[in-house]
mmCIF file with all atom_site columns, C-alpha atoms in Angstrom:
data_model
loop_
_atom_site.group_PDB
_atom_site.id
_atom_site.type_symbol
_atom_site.label_atom_id
_atom_site.label_alt_id
_atom_site.label_comp_id
_atom_site.label_asym_id
_atom_site.label_entity_id
_atom_site.label_seq_id
_atom_site.pdbx_PDB_ins_code
_atom_site.Cartn_x
_atom_site.Cartn_y
_atom_site.Cartn_z
_atom_site.occupancy
_atom_site.B_iso_or_equiv
_atom_site.pdbx_formal_charge
_atom_site.auth_seq_id
_atom_site.auth_comp_id
_atom_site.auth_asym_id
_atom_site.auth_atom_id
_atom_site.pdbx_PDB_model_num
ATOM 1   C CA . UNK N 1 1   ? 118.431 136.696 99.994  1.00 94.00 ? 1   UNK N CA 1
ATOM 2   C CA . UNK N 1 2   ? 114.889 134.335 99.453  1.00 97.00 ? 2   UNK N CA 1
ATOM 3   C CA . UNK N 1 3   ? 115.489 131.458 98.855  1.00 97.00 ? 3   UNK N CA 1
ATOM 4   C CA . UNK N 1 4   ? 113.330 127.937 98.239  1.00 98.00 ? 4   UNK N CA 1
ATOM 5   C CA . UNK N 1 5   ? 113.048 124.705 98.609  1.00 97.00 ? 5   UNK N CA 1
ATOM 6   C CA . UNK N 1 6   ? 111.240 121.668 96.906  1.00 98.00 ? 6   UNK N CA 1
ATOM 7   C CA . UNK N 1 7   ? 110.906 118.239 98.326  1.00 96.00 ? 7   UNK N CA 1
ATOM 8   C CA . UNK N 1 8   ? 109.863 116.616 95.211  1.00 93.00 ? 8   UNK N CA 1
ATOM 9   C CA . UNK N 1 9   ? 111.692 112.408 95.513  1.00 89.00 ? 9   UNK N CA 1
ATOM 10  C CA . UNK N 1 10  ? 108.327 110.673 96.671  1.00 79.00 ? 10  UNK N CA 1
ATOM 11  C CA . UNK N 1 11  ? 107.237 107.746 95.394  1.00 75.00 ? 11  UNK N CA 1
ATOM 12  C CA . UNK N 1 12  ? 104.185 109.205 94.115  1.00 70.00 ? 12  UNK N CA 1
ATOM 13  C CA . UNK N 1 13  ? 102.517 105.934 94.641  1.00 69.00 ? 13  UNK N CA 1
ATOM 14  C CA . UNK N 1 14  ? 99.074  107.514 95.563  1.00 71.00 ? 14  UNK N CA 1
ATOM 15  C CA . UNK N 1 15  ? 99.285  109.065 92.173  1.00 75.00 ? 15  UNK N CA 1
ATOM 16  C CA . UNK N 1 16  ? 99.907  106.150 90.020  1.00 65.00 ? 16  UNK N CA 1
ATOM 17  C CA . UNK N 1 17  ? 102.915 107.468 88.413  1.00 75.00 ? 17  UNK N CA 1
ATOM 18  C CA . UNK N 1 18  ? 105.417 110.212 88.406  1.00 80.00 ? 18  UNK N CA 1
ATOM 19  C CA . UNK N 1 19  ? 103.310 112.712 89.560  1.00 87.00 ? 19  UNK N CA 1
ATOM 20  C CA . UNK N 1 20  ? 105.512 115.818 88.747  1.00 91.00 ? 20  UNK N CA 1
ATOM 21  C CA . UNK N 1 21  ? 106.001 115.449 84.983  1.00 89.00 ? 21  UNK N CA 1
ATOM 22  C CA . UNK N 1 22  ? 102.298 115.222 84.408  1.00 87.00 ? 22  UNK N CA 1
ATOM 23  C CA . UNK N 1 23  ? 100.464 116.442 82.531  1.00 86.00 ? 23  UNK N CA 1
ATOM 24  C CA . UNK N 1 24  ? 99.248  119.935 84.607  1.00 89.00 ? 24  UNK N CA 1
ATOM 25  C CA . UNK N 1 25  ? 97.712  122.057 81.925  1.00 87.00 ? 25  UNK N CA 1
ATOM 26  C CA . UNK N 1 26  ? 99.022  121.858 79.715  1.00 88.00 ? 26  UNK N CA 1
ATOM 27  C CA . UNK N 1 27  ? 103.017 122.089 81.294  1.00 90.00 ? 27  UNK N CA 1
ATOM 28  C CA . UNK N 1 28  ? 104.761 119.915 83.611  1.00 91.00 ? 28  UNK N CA 1
ATOM 29  C CA . UNK N 1 29  ? 103.172 119.527 87.260  1.00 93.00 ? 29  UNK N CA 1
ATOM 30  C CA . UNK N 1 30  ? 106.930 120.614 88.924  1.00 95.00 ? 30  UNK N CA 1
ATOM 31  C CA . UNK N 1 31  ? 106.823 123.642 86.268  1.00 95.00 ? 31  UNK N CA 1
ATOM 32  C CA . UNK N 1 32  ? 103.754 124.806 87.778  1.00 96.00 ? 32  UNK N CA 1
ATOM 33  C CA . UNK N 1 33  ? 105.657 124.955 91.450  1.00 97.00 ? 33  UNK N CA 1
ATOM 34  C CA . UNK N 1 34  ? 108.427 126.212 90.143  1.00 97.00 ? 34  UNK N CA 1
ATOM 35  C CA . UNK N 1 35  ? 107.158 129.036 88.322  1.00 97.00 ? 35  UNK N CA 1
ATOM 36  C CA . UNK N 1 36  ? 104.751 130.460 90.831  1.00 98.00 ? 36  UNK N CA 1
ATOM 37  C CA . UNK N 1 37  ? 108.152 130.506 93.830  1.00 98.00 ? 37  UNK N CA 1
ATOM 38  C CA . UNK N 1 38  ? 109.849 132.125 90.807  1.00 98.00 ? 38  UNK N CA 1
ATOM 39  C CA . UNK N 1 39  ? 107.363 135.039 89.536  1.00 98.00 ? 39  UNK N CA 1
ATOM 40  C CA . UNK N 1 40  ? 106.945 136.175 93.071  1.00 98.00 ? 40  UNK N CA 1
ATOM 41  C CA . UNK N 1 41  ? 110.818 136.856 92.861  1.00 97.00 ? 41  UNK N CA 1
ATOM 42  C CA . UNK N 1 42  ? 112.462 134.139 95.178  1.00 97.00 ? 42  UNK N CA 1
ATOM 43  C CA . UNK N 1 43  ? 116.817 134.619 93.811  1.00 96.00 ? 43  UNK N CA 1
ATOM 44  C CA . UNK N 1 44  ? 117.404 130.766 94.820  1.00 96.00 ? 44  UNK N CA 1
ATOM 45  C CA . UNK N 1 45  ? 115.342 127.031 93.729  1.00 97.00 ? 45  UNK N CA 1
ATOM 46  C CA . UNK N 1 46  ? 116.662 124.298 94.749  1.00 97.00 ? 46  UNK N CA 1
ATOM 47  C CA . UNK N 1 47  ? 114.085 121.262 93.991  1.00 97.00 ? 47  UNK N CA 1
ATOM 48  C CA . UNK N 1 48  ? 114.954 117.888 95.712  1.00 97.00 ? 48  UNK N CA 1
ATOM 49  C CA . UNK N 1 49  ? 114.209 114.552 93.572  1.00 96.00 ? 49  UNK N CA 1
ATOM 50  C CA . UNK N 1 50  ? 115.055 110.737 93.952  1.00 94.00 ? 50  UNK N CA 1
ATOM 51  C CA . UNK N 1 51  ? 117.989 109.369 91.684  1.00 95.00 ? 51  UNK N CA 1
ATOM 52  C CA . UNK N 1 52  ? 116.836 108.446 88.659  1.00 92.00 ? 52  UNK N CA 1
ATOM 53  C CA . UNK N 1 53  ? 113.583 111.287 88.387  1.00 92.00 ? 53  UNK N CA 1
ATOM 54  C CA . UNK N 1 54  ? 111.700 111.638 85.112  1.00 90.00 ? 54  UNK N CA 1
ATOM 55  C CA . UNK N 1 55  ? 112.328 115.630 86.178  1.00 91.00 ? 55  UNK N CA 1
ATOM 56  C CA . UNK N 1 56  ? 116.704 115.236 85.418  1.00 91.00 ? 56  UNK N CA 1
ATOM 57  C CA . UNK N 1 57  ? 115.607 114.086 81.778  1.00 88.00 ? 57  UNK N CA 1
ATOM 58  C CA . UNK N 1 58  ? 113.314 117.651 81.281  1.00 86.00 ? 58  UNK N CA 1
ATOM 59  C CA . UNK N 1 59  ? 114.453 120.795 79.445  1.00 79.00 ? 59  UNK N CA 1
ATOM 60  C CA . UNK N 1 60  ? 113.529 123.941 79.292  1.00 79.00 ? 60  UNK N CA 1
ATOM 61  C CA . UNK N 1 61  ? 110.934 123.162 75.755  1.00 76.00 ? 61  UNK N CA 1
ATOM 62  C CA . UNK N 1 62  ? 109.082 121.322 78.232  1.00 79.00 ? 62  UNK N CA 1
ATOM 63  C CA . UNK N 1 63  ? 109.643 122.866 81.520  1.00 87.00 ? 63  UNK N CA 1
ATOM 64  C CA . UNK N 1 64  ? 111.025 126.860 81.400  1.00 91.00 ? 64  UNK N CA 1
ATOM 65  C CA . UNK N 1 65  ? 110.931 126.813 84.812  1.00 95.00 ? 65  UNK N CA 1
ATOM 66  C CA . UNK N 1 66  ? 114.127 124.340 84.898  1.00 93.00 ? 66  UNK N CA 1
ATOM 67  C CA . UNK N 1 67  ? 115.894 126.340 82.593  1.00 93.00 ? 67  UNK N CA 1
ATOM 68  C CA . UNK N 1 68  ? 116.060 129.525 84.864  1.00 95.00 ? 68  UNK N CA 1
ATOM 69  C CA . UNK N 1 69  ? 119.614 130.023 85.914  1.00 95.00 ? 69  UNK N CA 1
ATOM 70  C CA . UNK N 1 70  ? 117.451 130.691 89.368  1.00 95.00 ? 70  UNK N CA 1
ATOM 71  C CA . UNK N 1 71  ? 116.773 127.064 89.960  1.00 96.00 ? 71  UNK N CA 1
ATOM 72  C CA . UNK N 1 72  ? 119.306 123.694 91.083  1.00 95.00 ? 72  UNK N CA 1
ATOM 73  C CA . UNK N 1 73  ? 118.131 120.768 91.452  1.00 95.00 ? 73  UNK N CA 1
ATOM 74  C CA . UNK N 1 74  ? 119.502 118.357 94.752  1.00 95.00 ? 74  UNK N CA 1
ATOM 75  C CA . UNK N 1 75  ? 119.826 114.623 94.731  1.00 96.00 ? 75  UNK N CA 1
ATOM 76  C CA . UNK N 1 76  ? 117.666 112.891 97.826  1.00 95.00 ? 76  UNK N CA 1
ATOM 77  C CA . UNK N 1 77  ? 120.077 109.618 97.900  1.00 94.00 ? 77  UNK N CA 1
ATOM 78  C CA . UNK N 1 78  ? 117.898 107.814 100.898 1.00 92.00 ? 78  UNK N CA 1
ATOM 79  C CA . UNK N 1 79  ? 114.186 109.683 99.757  1.00 92.00 ? 79  UNK N CA 1
ATOM 80  C CA . UNK N 1 80  ? 112.542 106.909 101.942 1.00 91.00 ? 80  UNK N CA 1
ATOM 81  C CA . UNK N 1 81  ? 113.561 108.507 105.381 1.00 93.00 ? 81  UNK N CA 1
ATOM 82  C CA . UNK N 1 82  ? 110.965 110.829 104.434 1.00 92.00 ? 82  UNK N CA 1
ATOM 83  C CA . UNK N 1 83  ? 110.719 114.954 103.628 1.00 94.00 ? 83  UNK N CA 1
ATOM 84  C CA . UNK N 1 84  ? 112.364 116.459 106.141 1.00 95.00 ? 84  UNK N CA 1
ATOM 85  C CA . UNK N 1 85  ? 115.436 114.315 104.729 1.00 95.00 ? 85  UNK N CA 1
ATOM 86  C CA . UNK N 1 86  ? 114.681 116.082 100.952 1.00 96.00 ? 86  UNK N CA 1
ATOM 87  C CA . UNK N 1 87  ? 114.187 119.470 102.962 1.00 96.00 ? 87  UNK N CA 1
ATOM 88  C CA . UNK N 1 88  ? 117.746 118.961 104.501 1.00 95.00 ? 88  UNK N CA 1
ATOM 89  C CA . UNK N 1 89  ? 119.223 118.115 101.137 1.00 95.00 ? 89  UNK N CA 1
ATOM 90  C CA . UNK N 1 90  ? 117.932 121.097 99.947  1.00 95.00 ? 90  UNK N CA 1
ATOM 91  C CA . UNK N 1 91  ? 118.951 123.671 102.769 1.00 95.00 ? 91  UNK N CA 1
ATOM 92  C CA . UNK N 1 92  ? 122.512 121.289 101.924 1.00 92.00 ? 92  UNK N CA 1
ATOM 93  C CA . UNK N 1 93  ? 123.111 122.963 98.932  1.00 92.00 ? 93  UNK N CA 1
ATOM 94  C CA . UNK N 1 94  ? 121.661 126.228 99.496  1.00 88.00 ? 94  UNK N CA 1
ATOM 95  C CA . UNK N 1 95  ? 124.387 126.532 102.607 1.00 69.00 ? 95  UNK N CA 1
ATOM 96  C CA . UNK N 1 96  ? 126.862 123.691 102.129 1.00 57.00 ? 96  UNK N CA 1
ATOM 97  C CA . UNK N 1 97  ? 129.415 123.904 105.394 1.00 49.00 ? 97  UNK N CA 1
ATOM 98  C CA . UNK N 1 98  ? 128.020 127.203 106.325 1.00 41.00 ? 98  UNK N CA 1
ATOM 99  C CA . UNK N 1 99  ? 125.428 126.042 107.696 1.00 40.00 ? 99  UNK N CA 1
ATOM 100 C CA . UNK N 1 100 ? 126.537 123.540 110.382 1.00 42.00 ? 100 UNK N CA 1
ATOM 101 C CA . UNK N 1 101 ? 128.017 126.580 111.968 1.00 42.00 ? 101 UNK N CA 1
ATOM 102 C CA . UNK N 1 102 ? 124.902 129.202 111.687 1.00 48.00 ? 102 UNK N CA 1
ATOM 103 C CA . UNK N 1 103 ? 123.151 130.407 108.835 1.00 50.00 ? 103 UNK N CA 1
ATOM 104 C CA . UNK N 1 104 ? 124.415 130.663 104.856 1.00 58.00 ? 104 UNK N CA 1
ATOM 105 C CA . UNK N 1 105 ? 125.385 134.362 104.421 1.00 61.00 ? 105 UNK N CA 1
ATOM 106 C CA . UNK N 1 106 ? 122.500 137.042 103.738 1.00 82.00 ? 106 UNK N CA 1
ATOM 107 C CA . UNK N 1 107 ? 120.079 134.104 103.485 1.00 92.00 ? 107 UNK N CA 1
ATOM 108 C CA . UNK N 1 108 ? 117.273 136.272 104.546 1.00 95.00 ? 108 UNK N CA 1
ATOM 109 C CA . UNK N 1 109 ? 114.088 133.746 104.410 1.00 97.00 ? 109 UNK N CA 1
ATOM 110 C CA . UNK N 1 110 ? 113.766 129.924 103.695 1.00 97.00 ? 110 UNK N CA 1
ATOM 111 C CA . UNK N 1 111 ? 110.083 128.474 101.727 1.00 98.00 ? 111 UNK N CA 1
ATOM 112 C CA . UNK N 1 112 ? 109.215 125.175 101.925 1.00 98.00 ? 112 UNK N CA 1
ATOM 113 C CA . UNK N 1 113 ? 106.833 125.008 99.232  1.00 98.00 ? 113 UNK N CA 1
ATOM 114 C CA . UNK N 1 114 ? 106.446 120.765 98.352  1.00 96.00 ? 114 UNK N CA 1
ATOM 115 C CA . UNK N 1 115 ? 106.247 119.989 94.561  1.00 95.00 ? 115 UNK N CA 1
ATOM 116 C CA . UNK N 1 116 ? 102.916 118.518 94.437  1.00 94.00 ? 116 UNK N CA 1
ATOM 117 C CA . UNK N 1 117 ? 101.732 121.624 95.139  1.00 95.00 ? 117 UNK N CA 1
ATOM 118 C CA . UNK N 1 118 ? 101.118 123.591 91.603  1.00 95.00 ? 118 UNK N CA 1
ATOM 119 C CA . UNK N 1 119 ? 98.025  125.743 92.490  1.00 95.00 ? 119 UNK N CA 1
ATOM 120 C CA . UNK N 1 120 ? 99.964  128.325 95.020  1.00 97.00 ? 120 UNK N CA 1
ATOM 121 C CA . UNK N 1 121 ? 99.452  131.590 93.755  1.00 98.00 ? 121 UNK N CA 1
ATOM 122 C CA . UNK N 1 122 ? 102.635 133.842 93.255  1.00 98.00 ? 122 UNK N CA 1
ATOM 123 C CA . UNK N 1 123 ? 100.711 136.617 94.656  1.00 98.00 ? 123 UNK N CA 1
ATOM 124 C CA . UNK N 1 124 ? 100.330 134.315 97.422  1.00 98.00 ? 124 UNK N CA 1
ATOM 125 C CA . UNK N 1 125 ? 104.676 133.609 98.147  1.00 98.00 ? 125 UNK N CA 1
ATOM 126 C CA . UNK N 1 126 ? 104.428 137.743 97.944  1.00 98.00 ? 126 UNK N CA 1
ATOM 127 C CA . UNK N 1 127 ? 102.322 138.208 100.601 1.00 98.00 ? 127 UNK N CA 1
ATOM 128 C CA . UNK N 1 128 ? 103.858 135.243 102.728 1.00 98.00 ? 128 UNK N CA 1
ATOM 129 C CA . UNK N 1 129 ? 107.714 137.031 102.070 1.00 98.00 ? 129 UNK N CA 1
ATOM 130 C CA . UNK N 1 130 ? 106.110 139.655 102.879 1.00 98.00 ? 130 UNK N CA 1
ATOM 131 C CA . UNK N 1 131 ? 104.106 138.612 106.321 1.00 98.00 ? 131 UNK N CA 1
ATOM 132 C CA . UNK N 1 132 ? 107.275 136.832 107.471 1.00 97.00 ? 132 UNK N CA 1
ATOM 133 C CA . UNK N 1 133 ? 109.437 139.746 107.196 1.00 97.00 ? 133 UNK N CA 1
ATOM 134 C CA . UNK N 1 134 ? 107.173 142.228 109.119 1.00 97.00 ? 134 UNK N CA 1
ATOM 135 C CA . UNK N 1 135 ? 107.031 138.705 111.749 1.00 96.00 ? 135 UNK N CA 1
ATOM 136 C CA . UNK N 1 136 ? 110.265 138.061 111.827 1.00 95.00 ? 136 UNK N CA 1
ATOM 137 C CA . UNK N 1 137 ? 109.488 134.669 112.831 1.00 96.00 ? 137 UNK N CA 1
ATOM 138 C CA . UNK N 1 138 ? 107.754 131.381 111.503 1.00 97.00 ? 138 UNK N CA 1
ATOM 139 C CA . UNK N 1 139 ? 105.025 132.441 109.028 1.00 98.00 ? 139 UNK N CA 1
ATOM 140 C CA . UNK N 1 140 ? 101.933 129.694 106.938 1.00 98.00 ? 140 UNK N CA 1
ATOM 141 C CA . UNK N 1 141 ? 99.656  130.880 104.782 1.00 98.00 ? 141 UNK N CA 1
ATOM 142 C CA . UNK N 1 142 ? 96.010  129.331 105.959 1.00 98.00 ? 142 UNK N CA 1
ATOM 143 C CA . UNK N 1 143 ? 92.714  129.280 103.467 1.00 98.00 ? 143 UNK N CA 1
ATOM 144 C CA . UNK N 1 144 ? 89.044  127.921 105.016 1.00 96.00 ? 144 UNK N CA 1
ATOM 145 C CA . UNK N 1 145 ? 90.773  127.928 108.260 1.00 97.00 ? 145 UNK N CA 1
ATOM 146 C CA . UNK N 1 146 ? 93.532  125.652 107.466 1.00 97.00 ? 146 UNK N CA 1
ATOM 147 C CA . UNK N 1 147 ? 96.826  125.297 107.344 1.00 97.00 ? 147 UNK N CA 1
ATOM 148 C CA . UNK N 1 148 ? 99.244  124.889 103.939 1.00 97.00 ? 148 UNK N CA 1
ATOM 149 C CA . UNK N 1 149 ? 102.168 126.032 101.964 1.00 98.00 ? 149 UNK N CA 1
ATOM 150 C CA . UNK N 1 150 ? 105.043 127.538 101.535 1.00 98.00 ? 150 UNK N CA 1
ATOM 151 C CA . UNK N 1 151 ? 105.841 127.623 105.069 1.00 98.00 ? 151 UNK N CA 1
ATOM 152 C CA . UNK N 1 152 ? 108.659 130.109 105.446 1.00 98.00 ? 152 UNK N CA 1
ATOM 153 C CA . UNK N 1 153 ? 111.778 129.831 107.925 1.00 97.00 ? 153 UNK N CA 1
ATOM 154 C CA . UNK N 1 154 ? 113.742 132.450 109.128 1.00 96.00 ? 154 UNK N CA 1
ATOM 155 C CA . UNK N 1 155 ? 117.489 131.792 107.697 1.00 94.00 ? 155 UNK N CA 1
ATOM 156 C CA . UNK N 1 156 ? 119.128 131.583 111.152 1.00 93.00 ? 156 UNK N CA 1
ATOM 157 C CA . UNK N 1 157 ? 117.061 128.723 111.879 1.00 94.00 ? 157 UNK N CA 1
ATOM 158 C CA . UNK N 1 158 ? 119.048 126.365 108.799 1.00 93.00 ? 158 UNK N CA 1
ATOM 159 C CA . UNK N 1 159 ? 121.017 125.232 111.183 1.00 93.00 ? 159 UNK N CA 1
ATOM 160 C CA . UNK N 1 160 ? 118.389 123.811 113.502 1.00 94.00 ? 160 UNK N CA 1
ATOM 161 C CA . UNK N 1 161 ? 117.243 121.820 110.719 1.00 94.00 ? 161 UNK N CA 1
ATOM 162 C CA . UNK N 1 162 ? 120.584 121.063 108.983 1.00 92.00 ? 162 UNK N CA 1
ATOM 163 C CA . UNK N 1 163 ? 121.190 119.443 113.010 1.00 92.00 ? 163 UNK N CA 1
ATOM 164 C CA . UNK N 1 164 ? 117.944 116.852 113.396 1.00 94.00 ? 164 UNK N CA 1
ATOM 165 C CA . UNK N 1 165 ? 117.287 113.346 113.048 1.00 93.00 ? 165 UNK N CA 1
ATOM 166 C CA . UNK N 1 166 ? 116.144 113.791 108.868 1.00 91.00 ? 166 UNK N CA 1
ATOM 167 C CA . UNK N 1 167 ? 114.544 111.105 109.817 1.00 90.00 ? 167 UNK N CA 1
ATOM 168 C CA . UNK N 1 168 ? 111.949 113.099 111.958 1.00 90.00 ? 168 UNK N CA 1
ATOM 169 C CA . UNK N 1 169 ? 109.865 115.537 110.704 1.00 93.00 ? 169 UNK N CA 1
ATOM 170 C CA . UNK N 1 170 ? 110.095 119.232 110.195 1.00 95.00 ? 170 UNK N CA 1
ATOM 171 C CA . UNK N 1 171 ? 107.819 120.274 113.007 1.00 93.00 ? 171 UNK N CA 1
ATOM 172 C CA . UNK N 1 172 ? 110.296 118.783 115.119 1.00 94.00 ? 172 UNK N CA 1
ATOM 173 C CA . UNK N 1 173 ? 112.830 120.503 114.409 1.00 94.00 ? 173 UNK N CA 1
ATOM 174 C CA . UNK N 1 174 ? 111.458 123.605 114.373 1.00 96.00 ? 174 UNK N CA 1
ATOM 175 C CA . UNK N 1 175 ? 109.398 122.996 117.734 1.00 94.00 ? 175 UNK N CA 1
ATOM 176 C CA . UNK N 1 176 ? 110.510 125.767 119.844 1.00 94.00 ? 176 UNK N CA 1
ATOM 177 C CA . UNK N 1 177 ? 109.523 128.810 117.340 1.00 95.00 ? 177 UNK N CA 1
ATOM 178 C CA . UNK N 1 178 ? 106.233 127.105 116.417 1.00 94.00 ? 178 UNK N CA 1
ATOM 179 C CA . UNK N 1 179 ? 104.169 129.063 118.968 1.00 93.00 ? 179 UNK N CA 1
ATOM 180 C CA . UNK N 1 180 ? 104.818 132.010 117.887 1.00 94.00 ? 180 UNK N CA 1
ATOM 181 C CA . UNK N 1 181 ? 103.653 131.030 114.822 1.00 96.00 ? 181 UNK N CA 1
ATOM 182 C CA . UNK N 1 182 ? 102.112 133.527 112.700 1.00 97.00 ? 182 UNK N CA 1
ATOM 183 C CA . UNK N 1 183 ? 99.043  132.045 110.547 1.00 97.00 ? 183 UNK N CA 1
ATOM 184 C CA . UNK N 1 184 ? 98.372  134.199 107.256 1.00 98.00 ? 184 UNK N CA 1
ATOM 185 C CA . UNK N 1 185 ? 94.980  134.069 105.631 1.00 98.00 ? 185 UNK N CA 1
ATOM 186 C CA . UNK N 1 186 ? 94.933  133.965 102.426 1.00 98.00 ? 186 UNK N CA 1
ATOM 187 C CA . UNK N 1 187 ? 91.883  133.845 99.797  1.00 97.00 ? 187 UNK N CA 1
ATOM 188 C CA . UNK N 1 188 ? 94.213  131.352 97.784  1.00 97.00 ? 188 UNK N CA 1
ATOM 189 C CA . UNK N 1 189 ? 92.975  127.497 97.838  1.00 96.00 ? 189 UNK N CA 1
ATOM 190 C CA . UNK N 1 190 ? 96.170  126.548 96.317  1.00 96.00 ? 190 UNK N CA 1
ATOM 191 C CA . UNK N 1 191 ? 98.111  126.709 99.710  1.00 97.00 ? 191 UNK N CA 1
ATOM 192 C CA . UNK N 1 192 ? 95.769  123.229 101.132 1.00 96.00 ? 192 UNK N CA 1
ATOM 193 C CA . UNK N 1 193 ? 96.222  121.806 97.671  1.00 94.00 ? 193 UNK N CA 1
ATOM 194 C CA . UNK N 1 194 ? 98.234  118.960 96.820  1.00 90.00 ? 194 UNK N CA 1
ATOM 195 C CA . UNK N 1 195 ? 98.288  116.153 94.267  1.00 87.00 ? 195 UNK N CA 1
ATOM 196 C CA . UNK N 1 196 ? 98.379  112.472 95.477  1.00 78.00 ? 196 UNK N CA 1
ATOM 197 C CA . UNK N 1 197 ? 95.870  111.534 93.138  1.00 77.00 ? 197 UNK N CA 1
ATOM 198 C CA . UNK N 1 198 ? 95.278  111.738 89.399  1.00 74.00 ? 198 UNK N CA 1
ATOM 199 C CA . UNK N 1 199 ? 90.925  113.144 90.337  1.00 75.00 ? 199 UNK N CA 1
ATOM 200 C CA . UNK N 1 200 ? 92.766  115.912 92.587  1.00 76.00 ? 200 UNK N CA 1
ATOM 201 C CA . UNK N 1 201 ? 94.020  117.936 89.645  1.00 72.00 ? 201 UNK N CA 1
ATOM 202 C CA . UNK N 1 202 ? 90.454  118.186 89.534  1.00 62.00 ? 202 UNK N CA 1
ATOM 203 C CA . UNK N 1 203 ? 88.691  120.377 87.213  1.00 48.00 ? 203 UNK N CA 1
ATOM 204 C CA . UNK N 1 204 ? 90.176  123.567 84.895  1.00 41.00 ? 204 UNK N CA 1
ATOM 205 C CA . UNK N 1 205 ? 93.389  123.276 84.132  1.00 46.00 ? 205 UNK N CA 1
ATOM 206 C CA . UNK N 1 206 ? 94.404  119.453 83.594  1.00 37.00 ? 206 UNK N CA 1
ATOM 207 C CA . UNK N 1 207 ? 90.949  118.422 84.053  1.00 35.00 ? 207 UNK N CA 1
ATOM 208 C CA . UNK N 1 208 ? 91.779  114.837 81.587  1.00 34.00 ? 208 UNK N CA 1
ATOM 209 C CA . UNK N 1 209 ? 94.381  113.560 83.587  1.00 37.00 ? 209 UNK N CA 1
ATOM 210 C CA . UNK N 1 210 ? 92.119  111.231 84.980  1.00 38.00 ? 210 UNK N CA 1
ATOM 211 C CA . UNK N 1 211 ? 91.812  109.753 81.568  1.00 34.00 ? 211 UNK N CA 1
ATOM 212 C CA . UNK N 1 212 ? 95.103  109.648 80.707  1.00 36.00 ? 212 UNK N CA 1
ATOM 213 C CA . UNK N 1 213 ? 97.961  106.735 81.409  1.00 39.00 ? 213 UNK N CA 1
ATOM 214 C CA . UNK N 1 214 ? 100.744 107.834 83.442  1.00 41.00 ? 214 UNK N CA 1
ATOM 215 C CA . UNK N 1 215 ? 102.402 106.548 80.381  1.00 38.00 ? 215 UNK N CA 1
ATOM 216 C CA . UNK N 1 216 ? 101.102 108.569 78.161  1.00 45.00 ? 216 UNK N CA 1
ATOM 217 C CA . UNK N 1 217 ? 102.388 111.766 80.375  1.00 45.00 ? 217 UNK N CA 1
ATOM 218 C CA . UNK N 1 218 ? 105.734 110.572 80.549  1.00 44.00 ? 218 UNK N CA 1
ATOM 219 C CA . UNK N 1 219 ? 105.697 110.131 76.732  1.00 50.00 ? 219 UNK N CA 1
ATOM 220 C CA . UNK N 1 220 ? 104.984 113.723 75.846  1.00 47.00 ? 220 UNK N CA 1
ATOM 221 C CA . UNK N 1 221 ? 106.978 115.371 78.450  1.00 45.00 ? 221 UNK N CA 1
ATOM 222 C CA . UNK N 1 222 ? 110.182 113.019 78.824  1.00 46.00 ? 222 UNK N CA 1
ATOM 223 C CA . UNK N 1 223 ? 111.057 110.645 75.768  1.00 41.00 ? 223 UNK N CA 1
ATOM 224 C CA . UNK N 1 224 ? 110.147 112.857 73.531  1.00 43.00 ? 224 UNK N CA 1
ATOM 225 C CA . UNK N 1 225 ? 112.319 115.453 74.830  1.00 41.00 ? 225 UNK N CA 1
ATOM 226 C CA . UNK N 1 226 ? 115.755 112.909 75.650  1.00 43.00 ? 226 UNK N CA 1
ATOM 227 C CA . UNK N 1 227 ? 117.493 110.974 72.746  1.00 42.00 ? 227 UNK N CA 1
ATOM 228 C CA . UNK N 1 228 ? 118.615 108.230 75.079  1.00 38.00 ? 228 UNK N CA 1
ATOM 229 C CA . UNK N 1 229 ? 114.769 107.667 75.764  1.00 38.00 ? 229 UNK N CA 1
ATOM 230 C CA . UNK N 1 230 ? 113.281 107.807 72.902  1.00 37.00 ? 230 UNK N CA 1
ATOM 231 C CA . UNK N 1 231 ? 116.437 105.115 71.210  1.00 35.00 ? 231 UNK N CA 1
ATOM 232 C CA . UNK N 1 232 ? 114.705 102.441 73.101  1.00 35.00 ? 232 UNK N CA 1
ATOM 233 C CA . UNK N 1 233 ? 111.073 102.850 71.912  1.00 32.00 ? 233 UNK N CA 1
#
């Protein structure tokens, strides 16, 4: 089984609002991030969000990926600990108690793709999976000399992730294996393109973001789909 964890519990302070529901080419940003994994054939995807995240109010009419049975949502109760704590929350949902003693049965490979990276191509994800199967160790895509995401982690290493300090970085949990990491050159700039600010969406998809207020985006993608929120407006 190929699984993926998509950490998306950050505060989006530099973006100025809940960026995972921001409009990128007529779809919520997070929908595009999830879609590249699903289109690549990933068997299970866990999206990790903070308590009360606007993503929880989205439905499949707006974000089709959330309606895919391969997608589950995990809540990180304390996201201020950092992104690694969200990765651990996702691994916990995938593996359950088995993680403490060993990798989840049948889990061959784990992909880690931050939720704010909607421009990664499905074919790139497939290439990373193929390279990880051939290499047998950690694999990161690289574009223009810069290492990016998704990171591929062998399923056998999940116990190291589960046992590490949640306030530490992922690289600390995998330190012993980093020297042998394969960096796969790809012609996909999306692997190094995250969205921190509205301007990061750039030209093309969602280029209008810079002139749209986050309240407008929230109304478009969340309030219109949740009658509990519509009644308050």
